[in-house]
Amino acid sequence: MEQINSEKIDVKSLTLEELKQEFAAIGEKAFRAGQVYDWMHVKLAESFEQMSNLSKIQRENFSNRYTYTVLQTVAVQESQIDGTRKFLFALADGNVVESVWMKYKHGNSVCISSQVGCRMGCRFCASTLDGLERNLTPSEMLEQIYSIIRITGERVSNVVVMGTGEPMDNFDNLLRFIKLLTDENGLNISQRNLTVSTCGLVPKMRELADRKLQITLALSLHATTDEKRRELMPIANKYSIKELMEVCQYYFEKTGRRITFEYSLVAGVNDTDEDAMQLSALAKPLCCHVNLIPVNPIKERDYVQPDSKQAQAFKNKLEKNRINVTIRREMGRDIDGACGQLRHKTIQGLPMETGRK
Ligand code: SAH
């Protein structure tokens, strides 16, 4: 596990078992570990100071001994259209990450970042414009959710790892994050309510399949030929669509979980009849769901969305081929919707409108 501060243990990234061992090593009683774990992951305490059933000396001792990850809220934007809120959080080292809170009828959903920046270089994505700064620790991933729960005062039922970063490029921390998030002694989010999205790092997808988790794996496909995919996503130079389809099949066999294909529709680039046909052919043999996302234009690139009629026509073509398909409802259009735009604007020193909290 990566630690920001190598001398101190990042206590919120430890499993309950590890915390028990750690406490045993420093002469604390085992039940203390349960208490502290509960304060961190259920009561969502913001410091040891708040842990009122610990003695003052213990609180001080723990505060000195451990890194206790919390995030500072730098900006909040709220959509006037649908209430979606976008948060910009500062980490202890001053880096910033963004997270999104979405309200749906079936429950609230949080979209988190897995890295500070990204090195995958997808052409249409704002998250990668400034490159990769560093991986997020498990506690920093968790804290995005915990902070949002504290701020909104509402429960979260779904988590999607679809913010900035490539989760498979931060694999060990991602696995630990999943373990902590879905732990019955913690927030206890069901694995089935967690989606991890990847641009397609095949060996890591295979490794994830072998873990046999019940999470949803989403593959950012975005093109139906290797040639076209390479134009949009540098990672396509490393792994072919054939390899991707094989590993998706493997994931389904190992976990029984339906894969999601994400497909950003870019006008004139990947929205032709032929694309619809080829996408159907790829989706057909797999147990999968296709999620069409009209590309969110970023000013650094000149990609444009197909109009809604065109997008609907593309969807209809897939449906005719009996593919399970949806067009993603756009949330927070008015608040720098596209991945990584808010962070990019902030670190470039560009003006941003901060909505009401
Ligand atoms: N790195 C992961 C997760 C982050 S992005 C991945 O690649 O899957 C979440 C999804 O949004 C991905 O499918 C990504 O390709 C897509 N995306 C990024 N920028 C976009 C944009 N400007 N418009 C539409 N979709 C975008």
XYZ file of C-alpha atoms in Angstrom, residues 1-6 10 13 67-72 89-98 113-120 127-128 130-144 163-171 173-174 343 347:
62
model
C 0.000 0.000 0.000
C 1.243 3.459 -0.776
C 1.560 5.863 2.102
C 1.772 9.602 1.679
C 3.855 9.886 4.777
C 6.169 6.908 4.936
C -2.348 5.553 7.267
C -6.465 2.325 5.017
C -1.931 9.623 9.647
C -5.670 10.294 9.797
C -6.849 11.084 6.273
C -9.401 13.849 5.862
C -10.076 16.066 2.861
C -10.679 19.792 2.694
C -11.359 18.224 -2.454
C -7.816 19.045 -1.345
C -5.604 16.215 -0.088
C -3.075 16.623 2.720
C -0.264 17.337 0.232
C -2.229 20.105 -1.501
C -3.239 18.080 -4.559
C -6.898 18.328 -5.545
C -9.344 15.675 -6.738
C -12.942 15.834 -7.845
C -11.464 9.641 -8.443
C -8.811 6.939 -8.111
C -5.705 8.949 -9.005
C -4.514 12.546 -9.003
C -4.552 13.052 -12.766
C -4.174 10.200 -15.215
C -1.538 8.901 -17.621
C -3.785 7.071 -20.049
C -8.626 14.232 -16.566
C -5.525 13.290 -18.477
C -2.172 17.419 -16.969
C -0.775 13.876 -16.741
C -0.533 11.678 -13.647
C 0.533 13.238 -10.368
C 0.166 10.236 -8.057
C -2.056 7.367 -6.955
C -4.715 7.888 -4.312
C -4.485 5.850 -1.132
C -7.460 3.674 -0.123
C -8.322 6.167 2.634
C -8.316 9.052 0.146
C -10.742 7.140 -2.062
C -12.976 6.348 0.915
C -12.835 9.881 2.247
C -14.347 11.295 -0.938
C -13.829 10.043 -11.808
C -10.279 11.076 -12.596
C -7.725 8.310 -12.945
C -7.429 4.763 -14.169
C -8.384 2.463 -11.282
C -6.557 -0.547 -12.762
C -3.386 1.555 -12.773
C -3.751 1.795 -8.980
C -4.766 -1.798 -8.520
C -5.094 0.415 -3.493
C -8.298 -0.129 -5.441
C -9.679 20.029 -11.406
C -4.840 23.872 -11.408
